mmCIF file of C-alpha atoms in Angstrom:
data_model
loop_
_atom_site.group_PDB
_atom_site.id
_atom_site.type_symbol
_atom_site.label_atom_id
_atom_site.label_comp_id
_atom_site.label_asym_id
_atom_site.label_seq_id
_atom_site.Cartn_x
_atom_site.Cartn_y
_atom_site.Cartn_z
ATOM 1 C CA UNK I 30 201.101 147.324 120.453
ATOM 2 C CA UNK I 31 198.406 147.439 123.408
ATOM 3 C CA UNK I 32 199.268 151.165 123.777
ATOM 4 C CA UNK I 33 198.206 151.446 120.203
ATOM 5 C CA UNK I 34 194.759 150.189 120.890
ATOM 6 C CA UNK I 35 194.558 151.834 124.478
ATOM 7 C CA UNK I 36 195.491 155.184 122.616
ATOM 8 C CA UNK I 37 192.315 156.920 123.258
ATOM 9 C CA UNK I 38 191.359 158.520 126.708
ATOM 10 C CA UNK I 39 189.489 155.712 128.756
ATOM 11 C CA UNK I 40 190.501 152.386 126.388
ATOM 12 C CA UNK I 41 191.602 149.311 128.055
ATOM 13 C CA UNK I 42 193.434 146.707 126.259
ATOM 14 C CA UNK I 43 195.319 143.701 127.964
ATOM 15 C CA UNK I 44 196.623 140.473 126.697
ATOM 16 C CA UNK I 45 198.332 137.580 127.384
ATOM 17 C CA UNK I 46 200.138 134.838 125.368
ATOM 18 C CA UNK I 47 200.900 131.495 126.180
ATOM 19 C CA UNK I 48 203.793 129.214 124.771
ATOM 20 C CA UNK I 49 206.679 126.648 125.058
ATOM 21 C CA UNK I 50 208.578 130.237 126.139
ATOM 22 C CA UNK I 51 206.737 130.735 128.484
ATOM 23 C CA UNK I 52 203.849 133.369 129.543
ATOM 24 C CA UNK I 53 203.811 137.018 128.657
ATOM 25 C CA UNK I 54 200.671 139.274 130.433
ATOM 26 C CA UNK I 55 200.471 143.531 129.473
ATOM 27 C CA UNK I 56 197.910 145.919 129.759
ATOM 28 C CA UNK I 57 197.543 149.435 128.418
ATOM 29 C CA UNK I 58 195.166 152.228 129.541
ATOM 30 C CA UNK I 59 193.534 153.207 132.694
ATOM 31 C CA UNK I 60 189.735 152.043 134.064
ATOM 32 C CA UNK I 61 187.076 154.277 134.153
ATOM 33 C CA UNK I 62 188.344 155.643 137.514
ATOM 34 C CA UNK I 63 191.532 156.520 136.158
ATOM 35 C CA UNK I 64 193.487 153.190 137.683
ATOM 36 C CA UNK I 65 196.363 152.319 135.126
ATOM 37 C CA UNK I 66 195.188 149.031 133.660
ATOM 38 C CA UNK I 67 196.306 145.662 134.748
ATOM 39 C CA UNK I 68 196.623 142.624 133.199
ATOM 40 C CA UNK I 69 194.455 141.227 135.783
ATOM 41 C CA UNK I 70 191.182 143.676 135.110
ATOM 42 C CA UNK I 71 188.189 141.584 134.310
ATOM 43 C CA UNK I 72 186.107 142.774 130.502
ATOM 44 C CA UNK I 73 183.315 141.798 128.996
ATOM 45 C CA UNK I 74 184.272 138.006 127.446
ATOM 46 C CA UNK I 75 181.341 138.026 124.150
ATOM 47 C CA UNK I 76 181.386 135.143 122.192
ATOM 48 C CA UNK I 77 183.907 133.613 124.130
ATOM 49 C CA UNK I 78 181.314 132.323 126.820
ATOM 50 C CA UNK I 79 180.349 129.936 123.670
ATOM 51 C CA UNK I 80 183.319 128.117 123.475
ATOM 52 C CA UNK I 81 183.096 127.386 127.521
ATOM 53 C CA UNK I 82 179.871 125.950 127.039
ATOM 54 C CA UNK I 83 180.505 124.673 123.638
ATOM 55 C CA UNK I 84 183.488 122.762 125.800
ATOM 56 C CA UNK I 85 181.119 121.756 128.373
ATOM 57 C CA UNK I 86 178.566 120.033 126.198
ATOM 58 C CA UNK I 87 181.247 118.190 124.614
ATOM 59 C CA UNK I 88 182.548 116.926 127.853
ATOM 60 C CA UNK I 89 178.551 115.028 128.178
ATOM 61 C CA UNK I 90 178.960 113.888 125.030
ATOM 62 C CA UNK I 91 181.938 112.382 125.980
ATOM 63 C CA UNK I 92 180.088 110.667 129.187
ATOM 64 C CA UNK I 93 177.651 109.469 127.112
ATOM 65 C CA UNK I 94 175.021 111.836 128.564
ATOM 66 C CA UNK I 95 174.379 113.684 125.297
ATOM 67 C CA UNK I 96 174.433 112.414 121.812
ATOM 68 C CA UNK I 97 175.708 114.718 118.514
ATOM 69 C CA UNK I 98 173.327 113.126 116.175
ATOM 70 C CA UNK I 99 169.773 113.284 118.410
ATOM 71 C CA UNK I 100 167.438 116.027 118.718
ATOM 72 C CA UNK I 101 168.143 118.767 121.087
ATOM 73 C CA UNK I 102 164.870 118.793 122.345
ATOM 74 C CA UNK I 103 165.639 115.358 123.891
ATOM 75 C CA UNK I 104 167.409 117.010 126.452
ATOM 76 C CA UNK I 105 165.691 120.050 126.624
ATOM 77 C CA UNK I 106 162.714 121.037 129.043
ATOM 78 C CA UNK I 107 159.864 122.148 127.550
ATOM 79 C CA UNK I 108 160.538 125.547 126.005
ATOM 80 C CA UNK I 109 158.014 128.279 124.717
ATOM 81 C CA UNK I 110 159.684 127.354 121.429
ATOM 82 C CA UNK I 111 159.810 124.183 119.190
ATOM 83 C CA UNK I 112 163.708 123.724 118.040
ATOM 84 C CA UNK I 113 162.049 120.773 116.017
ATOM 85 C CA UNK I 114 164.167 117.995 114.863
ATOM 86 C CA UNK I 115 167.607 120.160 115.695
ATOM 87 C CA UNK I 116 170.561 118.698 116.825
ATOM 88 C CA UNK I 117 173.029 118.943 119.166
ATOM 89 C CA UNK I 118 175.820 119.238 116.631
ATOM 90 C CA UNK I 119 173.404 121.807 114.466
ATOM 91 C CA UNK I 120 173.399 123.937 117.745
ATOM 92 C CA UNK I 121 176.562 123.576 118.557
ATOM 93 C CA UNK I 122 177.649 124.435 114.878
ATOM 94 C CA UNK I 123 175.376 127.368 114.432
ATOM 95 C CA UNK I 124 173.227 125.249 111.882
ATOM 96 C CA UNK I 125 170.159 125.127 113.634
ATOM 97 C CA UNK I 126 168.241 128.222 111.453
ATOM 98 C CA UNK I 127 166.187 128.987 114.355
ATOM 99 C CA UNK I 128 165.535 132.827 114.702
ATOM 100 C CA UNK I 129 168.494 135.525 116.298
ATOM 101 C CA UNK I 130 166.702 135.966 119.921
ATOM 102 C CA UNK I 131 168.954 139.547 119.601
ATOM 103 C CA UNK I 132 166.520 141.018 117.171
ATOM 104 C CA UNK I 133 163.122 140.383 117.936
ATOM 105 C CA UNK I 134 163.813 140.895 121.772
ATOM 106 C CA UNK I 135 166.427 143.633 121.478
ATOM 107 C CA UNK I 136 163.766 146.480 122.146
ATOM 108 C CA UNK I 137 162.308 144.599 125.054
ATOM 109 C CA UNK I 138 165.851 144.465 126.680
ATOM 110 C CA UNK I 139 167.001 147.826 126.614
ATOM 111 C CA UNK I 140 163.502 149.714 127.985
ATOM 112 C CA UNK I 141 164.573 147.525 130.929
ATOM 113 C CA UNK I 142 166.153 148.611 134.421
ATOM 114 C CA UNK I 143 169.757 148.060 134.793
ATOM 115 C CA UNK I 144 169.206 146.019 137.653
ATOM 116 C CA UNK I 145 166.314 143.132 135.990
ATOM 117 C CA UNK I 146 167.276 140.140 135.132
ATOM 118 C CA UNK I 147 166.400 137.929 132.645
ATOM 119 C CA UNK I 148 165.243 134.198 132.232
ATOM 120 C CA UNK I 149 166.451 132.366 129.545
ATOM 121 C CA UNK I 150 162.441 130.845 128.880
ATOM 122 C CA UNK I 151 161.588 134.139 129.104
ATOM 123 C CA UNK I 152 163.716 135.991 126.630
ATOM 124 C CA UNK I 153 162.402 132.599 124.522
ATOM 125 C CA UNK I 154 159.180 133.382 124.954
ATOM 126 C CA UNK I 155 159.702 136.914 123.124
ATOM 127 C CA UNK I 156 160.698 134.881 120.348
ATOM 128 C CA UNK I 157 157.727 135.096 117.426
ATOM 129 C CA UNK I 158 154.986 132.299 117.332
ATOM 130 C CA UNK I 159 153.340 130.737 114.213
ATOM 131 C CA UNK I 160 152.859 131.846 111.572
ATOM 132 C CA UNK I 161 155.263 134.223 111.682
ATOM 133 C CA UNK I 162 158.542 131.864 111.087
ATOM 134 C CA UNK I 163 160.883 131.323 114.263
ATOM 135 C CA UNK I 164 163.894 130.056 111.768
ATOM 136 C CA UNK I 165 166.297 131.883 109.601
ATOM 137 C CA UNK I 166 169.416 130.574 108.042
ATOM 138 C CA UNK I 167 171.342 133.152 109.783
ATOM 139 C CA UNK I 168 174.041 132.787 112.378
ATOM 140 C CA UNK I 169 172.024 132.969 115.657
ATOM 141 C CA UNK I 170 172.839 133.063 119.488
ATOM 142 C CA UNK I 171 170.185 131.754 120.799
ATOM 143 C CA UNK I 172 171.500 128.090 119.450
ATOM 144 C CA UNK I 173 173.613 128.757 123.125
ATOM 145 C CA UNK I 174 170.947 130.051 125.151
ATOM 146 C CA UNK I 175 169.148 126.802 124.513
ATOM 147 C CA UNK I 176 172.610 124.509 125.073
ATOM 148 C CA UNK I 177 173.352 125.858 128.487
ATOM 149 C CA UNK I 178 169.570 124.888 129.407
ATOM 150 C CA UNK I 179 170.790 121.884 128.063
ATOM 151 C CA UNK I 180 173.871 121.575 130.478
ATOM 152 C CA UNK I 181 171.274 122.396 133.064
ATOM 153 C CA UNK I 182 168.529 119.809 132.313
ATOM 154 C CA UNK I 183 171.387 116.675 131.542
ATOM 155 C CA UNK I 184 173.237 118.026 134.927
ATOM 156 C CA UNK I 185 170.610 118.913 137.310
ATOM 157 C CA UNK I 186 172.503 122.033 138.205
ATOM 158 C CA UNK I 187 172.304 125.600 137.402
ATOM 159 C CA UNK I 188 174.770 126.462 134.524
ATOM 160 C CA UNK I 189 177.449 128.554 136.806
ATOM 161 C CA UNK I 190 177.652 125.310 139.147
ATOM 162 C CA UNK I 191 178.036 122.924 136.425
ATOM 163 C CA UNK I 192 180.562 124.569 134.664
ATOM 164 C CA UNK I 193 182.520 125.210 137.972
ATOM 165 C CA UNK I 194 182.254 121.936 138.845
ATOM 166 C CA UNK I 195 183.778 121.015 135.602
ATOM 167 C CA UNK I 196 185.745 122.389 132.791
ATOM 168 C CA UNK I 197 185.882 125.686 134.815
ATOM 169 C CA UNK I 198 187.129 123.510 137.665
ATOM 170 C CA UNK I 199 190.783 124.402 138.184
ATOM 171 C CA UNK I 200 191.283 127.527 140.758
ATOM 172 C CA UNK I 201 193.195 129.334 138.287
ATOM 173 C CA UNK I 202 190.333 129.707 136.195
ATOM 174 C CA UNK I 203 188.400 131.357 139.314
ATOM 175 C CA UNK I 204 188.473 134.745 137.997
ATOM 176 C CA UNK I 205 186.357 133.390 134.630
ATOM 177 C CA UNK I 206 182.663 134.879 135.650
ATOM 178 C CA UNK I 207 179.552 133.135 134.740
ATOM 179 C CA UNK I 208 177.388 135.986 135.071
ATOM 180 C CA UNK I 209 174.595 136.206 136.195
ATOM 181 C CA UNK I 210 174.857 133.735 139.066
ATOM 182 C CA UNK I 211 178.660 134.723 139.877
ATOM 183 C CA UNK I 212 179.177 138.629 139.834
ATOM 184 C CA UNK I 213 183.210 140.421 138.801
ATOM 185 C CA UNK I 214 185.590 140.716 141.343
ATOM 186 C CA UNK I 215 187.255 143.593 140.203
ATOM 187 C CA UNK I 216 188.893 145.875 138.781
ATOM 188 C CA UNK I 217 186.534 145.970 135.898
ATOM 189 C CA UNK I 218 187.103 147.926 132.251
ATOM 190 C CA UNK I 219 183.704 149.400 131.577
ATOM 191 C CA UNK I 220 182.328 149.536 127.566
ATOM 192 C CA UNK I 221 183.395 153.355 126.207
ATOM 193 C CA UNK I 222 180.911 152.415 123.560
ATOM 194 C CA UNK I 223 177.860 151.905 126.006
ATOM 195 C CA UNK I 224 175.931 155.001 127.432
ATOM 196 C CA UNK I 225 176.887 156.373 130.562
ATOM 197 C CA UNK I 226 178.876 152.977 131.441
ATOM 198 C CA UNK I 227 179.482 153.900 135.336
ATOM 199 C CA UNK I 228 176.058 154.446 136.135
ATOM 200 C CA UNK I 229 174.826 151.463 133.936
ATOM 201 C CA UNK I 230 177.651 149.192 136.034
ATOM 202 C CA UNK I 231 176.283 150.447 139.711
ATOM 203 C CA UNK I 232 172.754 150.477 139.141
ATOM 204 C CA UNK I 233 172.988 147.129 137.142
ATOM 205 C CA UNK I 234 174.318 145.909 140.659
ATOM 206 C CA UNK I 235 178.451 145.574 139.254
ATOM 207 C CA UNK I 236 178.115 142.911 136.607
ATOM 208 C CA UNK I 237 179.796 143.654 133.410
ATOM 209 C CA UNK I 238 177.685 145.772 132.284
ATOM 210 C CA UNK I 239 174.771 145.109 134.312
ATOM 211 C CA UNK I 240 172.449 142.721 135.220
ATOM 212 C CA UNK I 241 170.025 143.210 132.616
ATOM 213 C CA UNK I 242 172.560 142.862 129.901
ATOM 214 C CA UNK I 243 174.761 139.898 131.281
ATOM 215 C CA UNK I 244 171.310 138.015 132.332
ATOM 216 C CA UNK I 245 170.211 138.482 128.462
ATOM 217 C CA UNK I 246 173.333 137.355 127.047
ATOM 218 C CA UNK I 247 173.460 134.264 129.076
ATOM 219 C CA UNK I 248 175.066 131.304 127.933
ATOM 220 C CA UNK I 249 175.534 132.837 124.301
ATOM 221 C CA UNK I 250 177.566 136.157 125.662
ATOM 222 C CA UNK I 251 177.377 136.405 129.209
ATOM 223 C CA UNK I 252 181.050 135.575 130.922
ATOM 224 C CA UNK I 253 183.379 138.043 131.757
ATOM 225 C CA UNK I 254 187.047 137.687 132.984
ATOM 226 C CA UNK I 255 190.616 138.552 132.469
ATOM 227 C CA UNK I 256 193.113 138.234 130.081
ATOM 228 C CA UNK I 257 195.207 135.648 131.828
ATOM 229 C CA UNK I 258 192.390 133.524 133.181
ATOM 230 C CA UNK I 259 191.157 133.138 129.480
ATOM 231 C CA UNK I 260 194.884 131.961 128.271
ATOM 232 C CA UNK I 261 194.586 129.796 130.931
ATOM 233 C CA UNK I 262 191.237 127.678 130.081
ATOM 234 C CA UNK I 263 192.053 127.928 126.326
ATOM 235 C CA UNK I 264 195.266 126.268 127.362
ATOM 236 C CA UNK I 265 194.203 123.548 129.105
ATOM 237 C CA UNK I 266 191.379 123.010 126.702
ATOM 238 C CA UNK I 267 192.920 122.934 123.639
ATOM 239 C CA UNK I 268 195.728 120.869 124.971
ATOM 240 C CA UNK I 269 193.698 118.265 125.735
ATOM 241 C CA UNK I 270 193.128 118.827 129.433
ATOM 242 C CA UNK I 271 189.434 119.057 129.229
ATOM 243 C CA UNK I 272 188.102 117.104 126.724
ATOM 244 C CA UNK I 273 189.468 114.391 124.227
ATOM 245 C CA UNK I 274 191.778 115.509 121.216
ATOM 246 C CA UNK I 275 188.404 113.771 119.367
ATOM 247 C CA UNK I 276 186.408 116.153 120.712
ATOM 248 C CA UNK I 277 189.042 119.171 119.710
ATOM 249 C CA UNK I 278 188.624 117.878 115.953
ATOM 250 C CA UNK I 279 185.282 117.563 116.211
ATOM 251 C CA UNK I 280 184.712 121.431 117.444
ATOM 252 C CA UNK I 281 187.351 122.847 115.472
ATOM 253 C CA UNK I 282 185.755 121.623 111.574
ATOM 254 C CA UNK I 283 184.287 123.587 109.808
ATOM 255 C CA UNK I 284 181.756 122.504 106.862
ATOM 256 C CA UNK I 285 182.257 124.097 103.702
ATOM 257 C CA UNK I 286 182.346 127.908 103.482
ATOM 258 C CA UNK I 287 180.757 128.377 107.299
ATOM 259 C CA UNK I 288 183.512 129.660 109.266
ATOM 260 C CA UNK I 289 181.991 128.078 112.478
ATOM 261 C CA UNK I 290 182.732 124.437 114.204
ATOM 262 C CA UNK I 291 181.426 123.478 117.778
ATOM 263 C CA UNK I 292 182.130 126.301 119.761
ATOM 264 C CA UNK I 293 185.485 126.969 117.779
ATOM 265 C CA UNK I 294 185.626 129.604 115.325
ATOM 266 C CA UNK I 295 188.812 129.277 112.223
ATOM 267 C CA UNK I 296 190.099 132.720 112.053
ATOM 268 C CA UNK I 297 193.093 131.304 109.958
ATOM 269 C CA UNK I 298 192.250 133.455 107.361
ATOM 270 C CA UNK I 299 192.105 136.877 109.541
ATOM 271 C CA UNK I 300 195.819 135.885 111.415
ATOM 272 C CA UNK I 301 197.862 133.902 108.732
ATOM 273 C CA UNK I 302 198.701 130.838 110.400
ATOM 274 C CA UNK I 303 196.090 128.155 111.137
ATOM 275 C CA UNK I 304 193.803 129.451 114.276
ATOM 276 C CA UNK I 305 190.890 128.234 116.096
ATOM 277 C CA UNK I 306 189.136 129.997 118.687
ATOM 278 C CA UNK I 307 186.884 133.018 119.609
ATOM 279 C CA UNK I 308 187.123 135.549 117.544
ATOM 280 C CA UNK I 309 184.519 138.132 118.518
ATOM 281 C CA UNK I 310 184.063 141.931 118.272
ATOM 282 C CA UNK I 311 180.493 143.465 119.358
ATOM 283 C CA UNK I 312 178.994 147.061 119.484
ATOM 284 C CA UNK I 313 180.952 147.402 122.845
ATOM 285 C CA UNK I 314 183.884 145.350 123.256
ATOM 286 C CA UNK I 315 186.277 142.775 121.728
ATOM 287 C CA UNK I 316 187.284 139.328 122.877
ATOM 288 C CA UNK I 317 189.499 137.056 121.063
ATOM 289 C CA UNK I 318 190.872 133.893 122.274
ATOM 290 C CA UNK I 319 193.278 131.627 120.043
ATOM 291 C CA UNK I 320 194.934 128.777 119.886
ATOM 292 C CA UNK I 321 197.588 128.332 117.171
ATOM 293 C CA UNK I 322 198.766 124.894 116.749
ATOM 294 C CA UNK I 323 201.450 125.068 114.922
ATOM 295 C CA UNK I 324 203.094 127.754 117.637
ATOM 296 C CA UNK I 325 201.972 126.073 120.583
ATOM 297 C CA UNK I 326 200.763 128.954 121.783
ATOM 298 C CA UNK I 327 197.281 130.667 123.133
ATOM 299 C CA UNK I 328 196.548 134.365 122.638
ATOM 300 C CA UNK I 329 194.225 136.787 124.656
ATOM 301 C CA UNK I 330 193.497 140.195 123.470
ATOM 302 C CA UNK I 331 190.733 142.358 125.666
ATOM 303 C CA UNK I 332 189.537 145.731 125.112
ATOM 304 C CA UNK I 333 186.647 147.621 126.459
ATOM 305 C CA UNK I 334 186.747 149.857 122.676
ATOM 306 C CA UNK I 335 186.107 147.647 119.598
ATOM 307 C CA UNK I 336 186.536 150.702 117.379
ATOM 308 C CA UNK I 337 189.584 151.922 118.586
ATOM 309 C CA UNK I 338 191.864 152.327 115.483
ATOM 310 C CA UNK I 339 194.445 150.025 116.038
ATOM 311 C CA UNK I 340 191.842 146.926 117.506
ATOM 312 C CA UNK I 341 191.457 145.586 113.761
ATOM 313 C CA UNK I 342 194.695 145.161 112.837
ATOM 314 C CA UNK I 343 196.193 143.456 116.707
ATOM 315 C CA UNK I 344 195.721 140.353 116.884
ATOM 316 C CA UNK I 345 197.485 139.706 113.217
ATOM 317 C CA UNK I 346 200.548 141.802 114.617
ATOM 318 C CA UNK I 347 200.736 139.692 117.538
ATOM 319 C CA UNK I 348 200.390 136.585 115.988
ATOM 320 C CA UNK I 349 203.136 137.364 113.466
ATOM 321 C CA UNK I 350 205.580 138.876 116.064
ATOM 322 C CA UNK I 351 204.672 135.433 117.723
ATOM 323 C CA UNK I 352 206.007 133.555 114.555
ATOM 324 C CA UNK I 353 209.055 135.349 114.208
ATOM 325 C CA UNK I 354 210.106 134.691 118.036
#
C-alpha cells in the first residue's frame, strides 16, 4: 500500500500502526538524495502540531491554570489584535470567527528569505485593523497561533520548552520537532509539491521546509517528525497517559455538523469505523494521525506528495485491513 502512494519518482510515504498486536513501521520511496526511505525520516507534521498543543492546553486546564469557559484574552498578552470575548474552548474548537492569518499574510510570507523568521505578534499584526472586519465564520489557524502564546504566557516558557517539559516529555517522543526553536535531525522527506525543495531546505537553514515557513506556521502547523514518534504521542495521549479520559471526551465532541472538537478532528466518516484525530492534507504534504477506539489501535500515514494518486484512498485501506486482522 505505501508503494502505491510512493509510486512516483521522489514520493515518500511511511507509516506506522499501533495495537494490542503489537507495532508495525514501513516506508516506501527514496529522499530527495536518493536514500531509500525509512520509517524513521522526519516530514512535515501540518495540522497535527494542533492536536499537541490542543493536548497541552488541556493539560492547564486540568491544573486549574486555564479555564474553558473564560475569555482567551485573560491569558493572553496584549496582542495587535482584539480576540474579544473568545474563549478558550471557541479556540480550541475552531469557533472563534476571527480572520484566517493564511490569507491576508500569505503574500507577505512568501516574498520572504528562506532563512527569516517569523513572530507570532508579528504575523498578527498583518492581520487587518478596523473597519475592515478581523472575523469570519470560517475555519481559521490562527485560533492556534494565539493558544500556544497562551501556553507561553500561563507557563512562563517558550512554547518548545513547555511542551518538552510536558506532554512531549517522554524520550521516545524526542524526534517530535517543535520548529522553530528545535530544528530536524534527519533524514528529512522534502515537499515534491514546493519549488525547488533542496535549495528552499538549505538556505531556510534545514527546518522542514525552512525557517520562514515553519516560523509562520507556528503553533497552528509548525512540528515536524516521524511516523513512529507520532504513533507514539497519539498513543499515550489518547490512552489516557497525558491528560484525563475527561479531557479526551471533551476534545474529541464535536457540535452539530462542525467536524472539529478540541484539537481532535472525527474523520469517522472518511475511514468507516469511529476515528478521532488529525486528519490533514495541505498544498505540500499529508499528515494523518488516528486513533480508533474500537481497534485499539493508532495509525500514522506521512507523505511528502499529497496528490500522489493513491494518498486519498490510504488511510481507509489501512484502516479496513486493520479491522479484518
Amino acid at each position: 500500500m505505501l508503494d502505491d502512494v510512493a509510486a512516483s519518482r521522489g514520493t515518500v510515504a511511511t507509516a506506522t500502526v499501533l495495537s494490542a498486536g503489537g507495532t508495525w513501521s514501513g516506508a516506501a520511496g527514496t529522499t530527495a538524495d536518493g536514500t531509500p526511505a525509512t520509517p524513521d525520516v522526519q516530514m512535515e507534521l501540518g495540522a497535527i502540531t494542533k492536536t499537541v498543543v490542543a493536548a497541552q492546553v488541556m493539560a492547564l486546564v486540568e491544573r486549574g491554570l486555564v479555564e474553558l469557559e473564560r475569555p482567551a484574552a485573560r491569558y493572553l498578552p496584549k496582542l495587535p489584535i482584539d480576540p474579544g470575548d473568545v474563549t478558550v474552548r471557541e479556540l480550541l474548537g475552531h469557533r472563534s470567527t476571527i480572520l484566517d492569518y493564511t490569507g491576508p499574510v500569505g503574500v507577505d510570507a512568501a516574498a520572504r528569505r528562506p532563512g527569516d523568521a517569523w513572530e507570532t505578534t508579528e504575523i498578527l499584526a498583518l492581520l487587518p485593523e478596523p473597519p475592515e472586519p478581523i472575523r469570519s465564520a470560517t475555519y481559521s489557524p490562527t485560533d492556534y497561533l494565539l493558544l500556544g502564546l497562551l501556553v507561553e504566557e500561563v507557563t512562563g516558557q517558550p512554547l518548545d520548552q513547555a511542551l518538552r517539559e510536558d506532554v512531549l516529555e517522554a524520550p521516545e517522543l524526542a524526534r517530535l520537532v517543535v520548529q522553530p526553536a528545535e530544528r530536524p535531525a534527519g533524514p528529512v522527506a522534502l515537499s515534491v509539491r514546493r519549488s525547488h525543495p533542496a535549495a528552499l531546505h538549505e538556505e531556510g537553514g534545514r527546518y522542514l521546509p525552512s525557517l520562514r515557513d515553519a516560523s509562520y506556521a507556528g503553533a497552528a502547523e509548525g512540528m515536524a517528525g516521524d511516523a513512529p514518534s507520532t504513533a507514539r504521542f497519539m498513543h499515550l495521549l489518547c490512552g489516557g497517559h497525558l491528560v484525563s479520559r475527561t479531557s479526551l471526551t471533551e476534545m474529541a465532541t464535536t457540535d452539530g455538523p462542525v467536524p472539529w472538537g478540541l484539537g481532535f478532528t472525527d474523520v469517522t466518516k472518511s475511514v468507516g469505523p469511529p476515528a478521532v484525530g488529525s486528519f490533514g492534507q495541505s498544498w505540500y504534504h499529508f499528515a494523518t494521525a488516528l486513533c480508533l477506539p474500537e481497534q485499539g489501535a493508532v495509525l500514522v500515514l506521512l507523505t511528502n506528495d499529497p496528490y500522489a494518486p493513491a494518498v486519498d484512498g490510504a488511510v481507509p485501506r489501512m484502516v479496513e485491513a486493520l479491522r479484518a486482522g
